[in-house]
Amino acid sequence: MSIGEAIVVVANSARLLAEVGRADGFEVIALDMFGDRDTRAAASAWHALGSGSGLHFDAGRLLGTLESIASRRDALGWVYGSGFEADLALLQAGAEVLPLLGNAPAQVARVRDPGDFYPRLSALGIPHPETRVDPPADARGWLFKLAHASGGWHVRAATSARARTGAGTCTEAGAYYQREVRGMPMSVLLLADGGHWRALGYAHQLVRPIGPHRHVFHGCVGPVTLAATVRCQVDAMLDRLVPEFGLRGLNGLDFMLVGERALVLELNPRPTATLALFDRLIPGGVLRAHAEVCRGAALPAFAAAEEREGVSGSEIVYACRNGVTSAAFSDWLAGQPWSRDRPMPGISHRAGDPLCSVLARADSPPEVEAQLRQRRIAVLHAAERWR
């Protein structure tokens, strides 16, 4: 199959997609909120998509860029990451300008509609925590979530004021309630062709509190080898989910592992952060395989991550206070081979905003998590030193 050599990648942060696309041999045009040093280095061109603090896409910039590229004979299409959960109309508008390499807006809408998705899970016999769109009579033990958000910042106890007032009166789009379950948060990254799928790998998600936000996504570690009984459960889930929703390309399924029982939390119908762990698994390139499958090609053959040696990890380092990235700190990050998402000098950030990401690789998940912790601390110390 002959494909074009230029693609556009769009996300809140497009660095990972840009780096993977470049490694796969594409010319990459990147649009995101941050314009980090390594994003710009990986892309032939970078365009600001909005404010990194506000996380609101500028529709005019996106559509204008897609229109300018649509006339190129080597333009294949565009790939989206996180950020479109609350703006499916923009996703649709972009798909009408340049071919969309990913699940169509109608598919995303089904997955992101809690009033449809979780009843479908029940109908398919797929276990998940008890979920409802109306407030429970007794909110104790329940979580309030937003289907049109990502990163876990929106997740809070259903007894909170926001859950009782905003979502409780059904005024917040995509609001729903889910019974809280305790276990190990996990995910699987898969490549699908609308009816069949292959797993690239399973990962442990790093979810920790930041201030009052108790369920913030910090990163991932993998591959993680699942017990045979758990693997069979997840395989059965995906055997039903992929054809039911017609999933294509790279997708991520989040689930909670409670003992040896897997409970689906949500489905992300796009490339996810775990791509950082499994980005070199497919001959010819993971993003190239994503593009080809989305254009109708058969699933390629590849070995799952757990069949290879070593474990990797990626973690977001969040700012502890408001500040501005100094040139010294930006340069220091650029000199650390394990850092990613390196901000440009002069970029403002608030407490809780991402400062950068750190990577690690070792023989086991505990060793990887220890390395990530050490590097996170080093980043925070450097940020304080060069304020």
mmCIF file of C-alpha atoms in Angstrom:
data_model
loop_
_atom_site.group_PDB
_atom_site.id
_atom_site.type_symbol
_atom_site.label_atom_id
_atom_site.label_comp_id
_atom_site.label_asym_id
_atom_site.label_seq_id
_atom_site.Cartn_x
_atom_site.Cartn_y
_atom_site.Cartn_z
ATOM 1 C CA MET A 1 0.000 0.000 0.000
ATOM 2 C CA SER A 2 1.448 3.332 -0.992
ATOM 3 C CA ILE A 3 0.808 6.166 1.418
ATOM 4 C CA GLY A 4 1.716 9.818 1.489
ATOM 5 C CA GLU A 5 4.692 11.037 3.401
ATOM 6 C CA ALA A 6 3.270 14.019 5.289
ATOM 7 C CA ILE A 7 0.872 13.830 8.237
ATOM 8 C CA VAL A 8 -0.562 16.301 10.705
ATOM 9 C CA VAL A 9 -0.685 15.415 14.406
ATOM 10 C CA VAL A 10 -3.022 17.322 16.723
ATOM 11 C CA ALA A 11 -3.416 17.038 20.495
ATOM 12 C CA ASN A 12 -3.203 18.984 23.731
ATOM 13 C CA SER A 13 0.434 17.892 23.624
ATOM 14 C CA ALA A 14 1.546 16.458 20.265
ATOM 15 C CA ARG A 15 5.180 15.703 21.122
ATOM 16 C CA LEU A 16 4.775 11.923 21.387
ATOM 17 C CA LEU A 17 2.817 11.631 18.141
ATOM 18 C CA ALA A 18 5.322 13.905 16.401
ATOM 19 C CA GLU A 19 8.325 11.875 17.541
ATOM 20 C CA VAL A 20 6.725 8.559 16.637
ATOM 21 C CA GLY A 21 5.641 9.913 13.256
ATOM 22 C CA ARG A 22 9.123 11.193 12.453
ATOM 23 C CA ALA A 23 10.664 7.854 13.507
ATOM 24 C CA ASP A 24 8.221 6.134 11.143
ATOM 25 C CA GLY A 25 9.507 8.210 8.231
ATOM 26 C CA PHE A 26 6.776 10.839 7.942
ATOM 27 C CA GLU A 27 7.174 14.551 7.548
ATOM 28 C CA VAL A 28 5.207 15.736 10.579
ATOM 29 C CA ILE A 29 3.262 18.963 10.986
ATOM 30 C CA ALA A 30 2.343 19.377 14.658
ATOM 31 C CA LEU A 31 -0.399 21.435 16.295
ATOM 32 C CA ASP A 32 -0.692 21.598 20.071
ATOM 33 C CA MET A 33 -1.006 23.885 23.074
ATOM 34 C CA PHE A 34 2.581 23.982 24.280
ATOM 35 C CA GLY A 35 5.108 24.069 21.447
ATOM 36 C CA ASP A 36 7.753 22.297 23.508
ATOM 37 C CA ARG A 37 11.341 22.223 22.283
ATOM 38 C CA ASP A 38 11.255 18.523 21.375
ATOM 39 C CA THR A 39 7.883 18.846 19.657
ATOM 40 C CA ARG A 40 9.306 21.546 17.391
ATOM 41 C CA ALA A 41 12.447 19.485 16.809
ATOM 42 C CA ALA A 42 10.427 16.455 15.705
ATOM 43 C CA ALA A 43 8.143 18.398 13.358
ATOM 44 C CA SER A 44 8.898 20.146 10.103
ATOM 45 C CA ALA A 45 6.447 22.824 11.258
ATOM 46 C CA TRP A 46 4.637 23.590 14.498
ATOM 47 C CA HIS A 47 1.459 25.638 14.885
ATOM 48 C CA ALA A 48 -0.006 26.922 18.148
ATOM 49 C CA LEU A 49 -3.448 25.472 18.762
ATOM 50 C CA GLY A 50 -4.375 27.600 21.773
ATOM 51 C CA SER A 51 -3.287 28.268 25.325
ATOM 52 C CA GLY A 52 -1.576 25.550 27.330
ATOM 53 C CA SER A 53 -3.296 26.755 30.486
ATOM 54 C CA GLY A 54 -6.797 27.019 29.035
ATOM 55 C CA LEU A 55 -6.648 23.835 26.915
ATOM 56 C CA HIS A 56 -9.201 25.177 24.451
ATOM 57 C CA PHE A 57 -8.510 24.420 20.789
ATOM 58 C CA ASP A 58 -8.503 27.310 18.321
ATOM 59 C CA ALA A 59 -10.788 25.987 15.579
ATOM 60 C CA GLY A 60 -9.659 28.557 13.044
ATOM 61 C CA ARG A 61 -5.991 27.639 13.411
ATOM 62 C CA LEU A 62 -6.668 23.934 13.137
ATOM 63 C CA LEU A 63 -8.947 24.145 10.108
ATOM 64 C CA GLY A 64 -6.735 26.718 8.416
ATOM 65 C CA THR A 65 -3.664 24.495 8.791
ATOM 66 C CA LEU A 66 -5.529 21.435 7.507
ATOM 67 C CA GLU A 67 -6.780 23.431 4.530
ATOM 68 C CA SER A 68 -3.270 24.620 3.672
ATOM 69 C CA ILE A 69 -1.982 21.036 3.719
ATOM 70 C CA ALA A 70 -4.929 19.453 1.881
ATOM 71 C CA SER A 71 -3.575 20.576 -1.493
ATOM 72 C CA ARG A 72 -0.250 18.789 -0.966
ATOM 73 C CA ARG A 73 0.070 15.664 -3.094
ATOM 74 C CA ASP A 74 2.032 13.888 -0.363
ATOM 75 C CA ALA A 75 -0.429 14.698 2.455
ATOM 76 C CA LEU A 76 -1.868 11.527 3.954
ATOM 77 C CA GLY A 77 -4.175 12.953 6.606
ATOM 78 C CA TRP A 78 -4.238 13.888 10.260
ATOM 79 C CA VAL A 79 -4.051 12.014 13.534
ATOM 80 C CA TYR A 80 -5.646 13.254 16.741
ATOM 81 C CA GLY A 81 -4.675 12.622 20.343
ATOM 82 C CA SER A 82 -6.204 13.916 23.570
ATOM 83 C CA GLY A 83 -8.243 17.102 23.603
ATOM 84 C CA PHE A 84 -11.150 16.401 21.262
ATOM 85 C CA GLU A 85 -13.290 14.661 23.866
ATOM 86 C CA ALA A 86 -15.360 17.829 24.361
ATOM 87 C CA ASP A 87 -15.249 19.104 20.767
ATOM 88 C CA LEU A 88 -16.517 16.454 18.380
ATOM 89 C CA ALA A 89 -17.928 19.147 16.092
ATOM 90 C CA LEU A 90 -14.368 20.379 15.479
ATOM 91 C CA LEU A 91 -13.231 16.800 14.895
ATOM 92 C CA GLN A 92 -15.953 16.443 12.259
ATOM 93 C CA ALA A 93 -15.091 19.774 10.655
ATOM 94 C CA GLY A 94 -11.445 18.751 10.405
ATOM 95 C CA ALA A 95 -12.368 15.396 8.880
ATOM 96 C CA GLU A 96 -14.189 17.254 6.093
ATOM 97 C CA VAL A 97 -11.042 19.205 5.216
ATOM 98 C CA LEU A 98 -8.328 16.504 5.374
ATOM 99 C CA PRO A 99 -8.739 12.727 5.770
ATOM 100 C CA LEU A 100 -9.009 11.714 9.402
ATOM 101 C CA LEU A 101 -6.661 8.887 10.394
ATOM 102 C CA GLY A 102 -8.569 7.525 13.344
ATOM 103 C CA ASN A 103 -12.029 6.703 14.577
ATOM 104 C CA ALA A 104 -14.782 8.854 13.082
ATOM 105 C CA PRO A 105 -16.563 11.460 15.234
ATOM 106 C CA ALA A 106 -19.726 9.322 15.322
ATOM 107 C CA GLN A 107 -17.757 6.446 16.836
ATOM 108 C CA VAL A 108 -16.125 8.723 19.393
ATOM 109 C CA ALA A 109 -19.544 10.132 20.306
ATOM 110 C CA ARG A 110 -20.871 6.660 21.090
ATOM 111 C CA VAL A 111 -17.887 5.786 23.242
ATOM 112 C CA ARG A 112 -18.044 9.113 25.068
ATOM 113 C CA ASP A 113 -21.769 9.024 25.786
ATOM 114 C CA PRO A 114 -22.080 7.415 29.237
ATOM 115 C CA GLY A 115 -25.808 6.958 28.727
ATOM 116 C CA ASP A 116 -25.035 4.727 25.735
ATOM 117 C CA PHE A 117 -21.597 3.254 26.397
ATOM 118 C CA TYR A 118 -22.108 1.635 29.793
ATOM 119 C CA PRO A 119 -25.522 0.123 28.941
ATOM 120 C CA ARG A 120 -23.844 -1.335 25.835
ATOM 121 C CA LEU A 121 -21.157 -2.843 28.050
ATOM 122 C CA SER A 122 -23.862 -4.463 30.154
ATOM 123 C CA ALA A 123 -25.649 -5.771 27.064
ATOM 124 C CA LEU A 124 -22.368 -7.256 25.813
ATOM 125 C CA GLY A 125 -21.718 -8.921 29.164
ATOM 126 C CA ILE A 126 -18.631 -6.807 29.856
ATOM 127 C CA PRO A 127 -18.087 -6.141 33.576
ATOM 128 C CA HIS A 128 -17.645 -2.557 34.767
ATOM 129 C CA PRO A 129 -18.260 -0.604 37.981
ATOM 130 C CA GLU A 130 -21.880 0.350 38.519
ATOM 131 C CA THR A 131 -22.471 3.488 36.430
ATOM 132 C CA ARG A 132 -25.384 5.889 36.083
ATOM 133 C CA VAL A 133 -26.090 9.332 34.618
ATOM 134 C CA ASP A 134 -28.435 10.465 37.391
ATOM 135 C CA PRO A 135 -27.179 11.145 40.943
ATOM 136 C CA PRO A 136 -27.378 8.186 43.335
ATOM 137 C CA ALA A 137 -29.683 8.638 46.330
ATOM 138 C CA ASP A 138 -26.716 7.986 48.619
ATOM 139 C CA ALA A 139 -23.586 9.462 47.012
ATOM 140 C CA ARG A 140 -21.175 7.872 49.471
ATOM 141 C CA GLY A 141 -18.803 5.505 47.670
ATOM 142 C CA TRP A 142 -19.538 7.027 44.257
ATOM 143 C CA LEU A 143 -17.347 9.107 41.930
ATOM 144 C CA PHE A 144 -18.430 11.976 39.710
ATOM 145 C CA LYS A 145 -16.825 11.943 36.236
ATOM 146 C CA LEU A 146 -16.997 13.772 32.918
ATOM 147 C CA ALA A 147 -16.953 11.719 29.739
ATOM 148 C CA HIS A 148 -15.759 14.770 27.773
ATOM 149 C CA ALA A 149 -12.565 15.219 29.784
ATOM 150 C CA SER A 150 -9.260 13.397 30.220
ATOM 151 C CA GLY A 151 -6.364 13.121 32.647
ATOM 152 C CA GLY A 152 -8.418 12.407 35.757
ATOM 153 C CA TRP A 153 -8.606 16.036 36.913
ATOM 154 C CA HIS A 154 -12.397 15.943 36.591
ATOM 155 C CA VAL A 155 -12.848 12.885 38.808
ATOM 156 C CA ARG A 156 -14.022 13.645 42.328
ATOM 157 C CA ALA A 157 -16.171 12.231 45.097
ATOM 158 C CA ALA A 158 -19.856 12.353 44.219
ATOM 159 C CA THR A 159 -20.440 14.038 47.577
ATOM 160 C CA SER A 160 -18.480 17.137 46.430
ATOM 161 C CA ALA A 161 -20.248 20.447 45.939
ATOM 162 C CA ARG A 162 -19.680 20.421 42.184
ATOM 163 C CA ALA A 163 -21.126 16.932 41.813
ATOM 164 C CA ARG A 164 -24.187 17.863 43.889
ATOM 165 C CA THR A 165 -24.908 21.158 42.099
ATOM 166 C CA GLY A 166 -23.497 21.245 38.543
ATOM 167 C CA ALA A 167 -23.710 17.639 37.386
ATOM 168 C CA GLY A 168 -26.376 16.761 39.885
ATOM 169 C CA THR A 169 -28.852 18.891 37.984
ATOM 170 C CA CYS A 170 -27.620 17.462 34.642
ATOM 171 C CA THR A 171 -26.241 20.841 33.527
ATOM 172 C CA GLU A 172 -22.697 19.595 32.814
ATOM 173 C CA ALA A 173 -22.133 17.809 29.491
ATOM 174 C CA GLY A 174 -21.067 14.186 29.764
ATOM 175 C CA ALA A 175 -21.519 14.020 33.534
ATOM 176 C CA TYR A 176 -22.009 10.598 35.087
ATOM 177 C CA TYR A 177 -21.541 8.712 38.326
ATOM 178 C CA GLN A 178 -19.523 5.558 38.852
ATOM 179 C CA ARG A 179 -19.196 3.355 41.899
ATOM 180 C CA GLU A 180 -15.644 3.654 43.220
ATOM 181 C CA VAL A 181 -13.625 0.434 43.145
ATOM 182 C CA ARG A 182 -10.195 -0.108 44.640
ATOM 183 C CA GLY A 183 -7.531 -1.981 42.710
ATOM 184 C CA MET A 184 -4.707 -1.484 40.229
ATOM 185 C CA PRO A 185 -5.496 0.889 37.328
ATOM 186 C CA MET A 186 -4.421 -0.726 34.072
ATOM 187 C CA SER A 187 -4.656 -0.141 30.348
ATOM 188 C CA VAL A 188 -4.103 -1.978 27.095
ATOM 189 C CA LEU A 189 -3.010 -0.340 23.842
ATOM 190 C CA LEU A 190 -4.432 -2.094 20.796
ATOM 191 C CA LEU A 191 -4.456 -1.809 17.030
ATOM 192 C CA ALA A 192 -7.810 -2.598 15.411
ATOM 193 C CA ASP A 193 -9.252 -2.833 11.889
ATOM 194 C CA GLY A 194 -12.946 -2.418 12.702
ATOM 195 C CA GLY A 195 -13.543 -6.065 13.539
ATOM 196 C CA HIS A 196 -10.274 -7.594 14.740
ATOM 197 C CA TRP A 197 -7.507 -6.382 17.010
ATOM 198 C CA ARG A 198 -4.020 -7.056 18.331
ATOM 199 C CA ALA A 199 -2.617 -5.881 21.659
ATOM 200 C CA LEU A 200 0.643 -3.946 21.632
ATOM 201 C CA GLY A 201 0.976 -4.211 25.397
ATOM 202 C CA TYR A 202 -0.516 -3.826 28.858
ATOM 203 C CA ALA A 203 0.542 -1.115 31.291
ATOM 204 C CA HIS A 204 0.089 -0.104 34.888
ATOM 205 C CA GLN A 205 -1.249 3.442 35.108
ATOM 206 C CA LEU A 206 0.268 5.796 37.665
ATOM 207 C CA VAL A 207 -2.659 7.592 39.304
ATOM 208 C CA ARG A 208 -1.950 9.824 42.298
ATOM 209 C CA PRO A 209 -3.492 12.851 44.046
ATOM 210 C CA ILE A 210 -2.608 16.473 43.419
ATOM 211 C CA GLY A 211 -4.191 18.664 46.072
ATOM 212 C CA PRO A 212 -7.944 18.012 46.164
ATOM 213 C CA HIS A 213 -7.787 16.056 42.888
ATOM 214 C CA ARG A 214 -7.470 12.444 43.951
ATOM 215 C CA HIS A 215 -7.337 10.601 40.633
ATOM 216 C CA VAL A 216 -4.843 12.461 38.418
ATOM 217 C CA PHE A 217 -3.067 10.513 35.675
ATOM 218 C CA HIS A 218 0.701 10.797 36.155
ATOM 219 C CA GLY A 219 2.015 8.227 33.703
ATOM 220 C CA CYS A 220 2.374 4.567 32.881
ATOM 221 C CA VAL A 221 4.752 1.634 33.262
ATOM 222 C CA GLY A 222 4.895 -1.422 31.043
ATOM 223 C CA PRO A 223 4.749 -3.919 29.626
ATOM 224 C CA VAL A 224 3.005 -5.656 32.507
ATOM 225 C CA THR A 225 2.352 -9.377 32.203
ATOM 226 C CA LEU A 226 -1.204 -10.293 33.173
ATOM 227 C CA ALA A 227 -2.277 -13.550 34.750
ATOM 228 C CA ALA A 228 -3.733 -15.914 32.168
ATOM 229 C CA THR A 229 -7.209 -15.604 33.694
ATOM 230 C CA VAL A 230 -7.105 -11.807 33.481
ATOM 231 C CA ARG A 231 -5.739 -11.853 29.937
ATOM 232 C CA CYS A 232 -8.630 -14.091 28.887
ATOM 233 C CA GLN A 233 -11.119 -11.633 30.404
ATOM 234 C CA VAL A 234 -9.605 -8.639 28.608
ATOM 235 C CA ASP A 235 -9.357 -10.567 25.340
ATOM 236 C CA ALA A 236 -13.059 -11.422 25.591
ATOM 237 C CA MET A 237 -13.910 -7.774 26.261
ATOM 238 C CA LEU A 238 -12.015 -6.568 23.201
ATOM 239 C CA ASP A 239 -13.466 -9.330 21.017
ATOM 240 C CA ARG A 240 -16.853 -7.712 21.687
ATOM 241 C CA LEU A 241 -15.906 -4.038 21.921
ATOM 242 C CA VAL A 242 -13.947 -3.710 18.676
ATOM 243 C CA PRO A 243 -16.708 -4.877 16.298
ATOM 244 C CA GLU A 244 -19.482 -3.289 18.387
ATOM 245 C CA PHE A 245 -17.942 0.185 18.005
ATOM 246 C CA GLY A 246 -16.083 -0.464 14.748
ATOM 247 C CA LEU A 247 -12.793 0.627 16.296
ATOM 248 C CA ARG A 248 -9.907 1.366 13.943
ATOM 249 C CA GLY A 249 -6.267 2.204 14.450
ATOM 250 C CA LEU A 250 -4.714 2.720 17.869
ATOM 251 C CA ASN A 251 -7.109 2.647 20.842
ATOM 252 C CA GLY A 252 -6.718 2.344 24.602
ATOM 253 C CA LEU A 253 -8.906 0.465 27.059
ATOM 254 C CA ASP A 254 -8.633 1.451 30.746
ATOM 255 C CA PHE A 255 -9.644 -1.105 33.340
ATOM 256 C CA MET A 256 -9.332 -1.670 37.061
ATOM 257 C CA LEU A 257 -7.738 -4.912 38.150
ATOM 258 C CA VAL A 258 -9.447 -6.027 41.356
ATOM 259 C CA GLY A 259 -7.740 -9.227 42.423
ATOM 260 C CA GLU A 260 -8.003 -11.290 39.245
ATOM 261 C CA ARG A 261 -11.094 -9.549 37.935
ATOM 262 C CA ALA A 262 -10.930 -6.827 35.264
ATOM 263 C CA LEU A 263 -13.551 -4.047 35.279
ATOM 264 C CA VAL A 264 -13.736 -1.639 32.330
ATOM 265 C CA LEU A 265 -13.415 2.033 33.296
ATOM 266 C CA GLU A 266 -13.385 3.731 29.899
ATOM 267 C CA LEU A 267 -12.406 3.365 26.273
ATOM 268 C CA ASN A 268 -10.148 5.935 24.589
ATOM 269 C CA PRO A 269 -10.752 5.703 20.810
ATOM 270 C CA ARG A 270 -7.385 7.257 19.879
ATOM 271 C CA PRO A 271 -3.650 6.811 20.484
ATOM 272 C CA THR A 272 -2.968 7.092 24.215
ATOM 273 C CA ALA A 273 -0.002 7.924 26.446
ATOM 274 C CA THR A 274 1.031 4.241 26.548
ATOM 275 C CA LEU A 275 2.265 4.689 22.980
ATOM 276 C CA ALA A 276 5.443 5.946 24.679
ATOM 277 C CA LEU A 277 6.051 2.406 25.963
ATOM 278 C CA PHE A 278 5.250 0.461 22.814
ATOM 279 C CA ASP A 279 6.196 2.794 19.962
ATOM 280 C CA ARG A 280 8.770 0.536 18.239
ATOM 281 C CA LEU A 281 6.872 -2.762 18.233
ATOM 282 C CA ILE A 282 5.542 -2.896 14.688
ATOM 283 C CA PRO A 283 7.908 -3.314 11.715
ATOM 284 C CA GLY A 284 7.640 -0.161 9.633
ATOM 285 C CA GLY A 285 6.341 1.875 12.546
ATOM 286 C CA VAL A 286 3.369 2.004 14.893
ATOM 287 C CA LEU A 287 1.933 5.282 13.604
ATOM 288 C CA ARG A 288 2.385 4.118 10.012
ATOM 289 C CA ALA A 289 0.468 0.947 10.880
ATOM 290 C CA HIS A 290 -2.234 3.098 12.486
ATOM 291 C CA ALA A 291 -2.526 5.175 9.321
ATOM 292 C CA GLU A 292 -2.615 2.162 7.013
ATOM 293 C CA VAL A 293 -5.225 0.293 9.046
ATOM 294 C CA CYS A 294 -7.406 3.401 9.207
ATOM 295 C CA ARG A 295 -7.219 3.485 5.400
ATOM 296 C CA GLY A 296 -8.437 -0.110 5.131
ATOM 297 C CA ALA A 297 -5.285 -2.250 5.307
ATOM 298 C CA ALA A 298 -5.164 -5.556 7.167
ATOM 299 C CA LEU A 299 -3.686 -5.759 10.642
ATOM 300 C CA PRO A 300 0.090 -6.276 10.490
ATOM 301 C CA ALA A 301 1.798 -9.092 12.338
ATOM 302 C CA PHE A 302 3.941 -8.131 15.316
ATOM 303 C CA ALA A 303 5.118 -9.500 18.652
ATOM 304 C CA ALA A 304 3.400 -8.178 21.770
ATOM 305 C CA ALA A 305 5.508 -6.108 24.142
ATOM 306 C CA GLU A 306 5.566 -8.714 26.902
ATOM 307 C CA GLU A 307 7.532 -11.000 24.591
ATOM 308 C CA ARG A 308 10.437 -8.545 24.652
ATOM 309 C CA GLU A 309 12.930 -7.790 27.391
ATOM 310 C CA GLY A 310 12.831 -4.752 29.640
ATOM 311 C CA VAL A 311 10.224 -2.439 31.104
ATOM 312 C CA SER A 312 9.708 1.244 30.307
ATOM 313 C CA GLY A 313 7.946 4.082 32.060
ATOM 314 C CA SER A 314 6.795 7.618 31.357
ATOM 315 C CA GLU A 315 5.656 10.139 33.965
ATOM 316 C CA ILE A 316 4.346 13.698 33.791
ATOM 317 C CA VAL A 317 6.001 16.081 36.260
ATOM 318 C CA TYR A 318 3.501 18.674 37.481
ATOM 319 C CA ALA A 319 4.482 22.133 38.729
ATOM 320 C CA CYS A 320 4.244 22.714 42.468
ATOM 321 C CA ARG A 321 3.719 26.473 42.115
ATOM 322 C CA ASN A 322 3.076 29.219 39.596
ATOM 323 C CA GLY A 323 6.086 30.334 37.609
ATOM 324 C CA VAL A 324 7.810 31.001 34.293
ATOM 325 C CA THR A 325 10.258 28.612 32.613
ATOM 326 C CA SER A 326 13.703 30.173 32.790
ATOM 327 C CA ALA A 327 16.245 29.741 30.004
ATOM 328 C CA ALA A 328 18.552 27.914 32.430
ATOM 329 C CA PHE A 329 15.872 25.402 33.409
ATOM 330 C CA SER A 330 14.817 24.869 29.787
ATOM 331 C CA ASP A 331 18.432 24.272 28.774
ATOM 332 C CA TRP A 332 18.990 21.937 31.727
ATOM 333 C CA LEU A 333 15.991 19.824 30.688
ATOM 334 C CA ALA A 334 17.233 19.738 27.100
ATOM 335 C CA GLY A 335 20.460 18.213 28.396
ATOM 336 C CA GLN A 336 18.763 15.342 30.218
ATOM 337 C CA PRO A 337 18.353 12.340 27.877
ATOM 338 C CA TRP A 338 15.472 11.045 29.993
ATOM 339 C CA SER A 339 13.375 14.212 29.782
ATOM 340 C CA ARG A 340 10.617 14.938 27.257
ATOM 341 C CA ASP A 341 8.056 17.704 26.662
ATOM 342 C CA ARG A 342 10.774 20.292 27.342
ATOM 343 C CA PRO A 343 9.217 23.770 27.572
ATOM 344 C CA MET A 344 10.573 26.781 25.742
ATOM 345 C CA PRO A 345 12.036 29.595 27.875
ATOM 346 C CA GLY A 346 9.481 32.175 28.982
ATOM 347 C CA ILE A 347 6.507 29.793 29.121
ATOM 348 C CA SER A 348 4.228 30.514 32.090
ATOM 349 C CA HIS A 349 2.758 27.725 34.167
ATOM 350 C CA ARG A 350 0.417 27.423 37.101
ATOM 351 C CA ALA A 351 0.564 25.004 40.005
ATOM 352 C CA GLY A 352 -0.674 21.693 38.634
ATOM 353 C CA ASP A 353 0.365 22.394 35.034
ATOM 354 C CA PRO A 354 2.807 19.932 33.447
ATOM 355 C CA LEU A 355 6.458 20.982 33.628
ATOM 356 C CA CYS A 356 7.793 18.145 31.467
ATOM 357 C CA SER A 357 7.804 14.345 31.284
ATOM 358 C CA VAL A 358 10.478 11.900 32.420
ATOM 359 C CA LEU A 359 11.288 8.468 31.018
ATOM 360 C CA ALA A 360 12.889 5.372 32.519
ATOM 361 C CA ARG A 361 13.813 1.854 31.508
ATOM 362 C CA ALA A 362 14.900 -1.101 33.662
ATOM 363 C CA ASP A 363 14.329 -4.813 34.207
ATOM 364 C CA SER A 364 11.195 -4.589 36.353
ATOM 365 C CA PRO A 365 8.271 -2.231 37.072
ATOM 366 C CA PRO A 366 9.478 -1.393 40.619
ATOM 367 C CA GLU A 367 12.907 -0.387 39.267
ATOM 368 C CA VAL A 368 11.269 1.771 36.603
ATOM 369 C CA GLU A 369 9.023 3.495 39.147
ATOM 370 C CA ALA A 370 12.048 4.164 41.376
ATOM 371 C CA GLN A 371 13.892 5.781 38.442
ATOM 372 C CA LEU A 372 10.853 7.874 37.559
ATOM 373 C CA ARG A 373 10.591 9.095 41.144
ATOM 374 C CA GLN A 374 14.285 10.077 41.239
ATOM 375 C CA ARG A 375 14.006 11.957 37.953
ATOM 376 C CA ARG A 376 10.787 13.700 38.994
ATOM 377 C CA ILE A 377 12.519 14.936 42.153
ATOM 378 C CA ALA A 378 15.522 16.086 40.104
ATOM 379 C CA VAL A 379 13.232 18.089 37.808
ATOM 380 C CA LEU A 380 11.408 19.744 40.693
ATOM 381 C CA HIS A 381 14.697 20.652 42.392
ATOM 382 C CA ALA A 382 16.046 22.110 39.148
ATOM 383 C CA ALA A 383 12.856 24.078 38.620
ATOM 384 C CA GLU A 384 13.260 25.630 42.068
ATOM 385 C CA ARG A 385 16.957 26.309 41.535
ATOM 386 C CA TRP A 386 16.419 28.154 38.252
ATOM 387 C CA ARG A 387 13.184 29.973 38.975
#
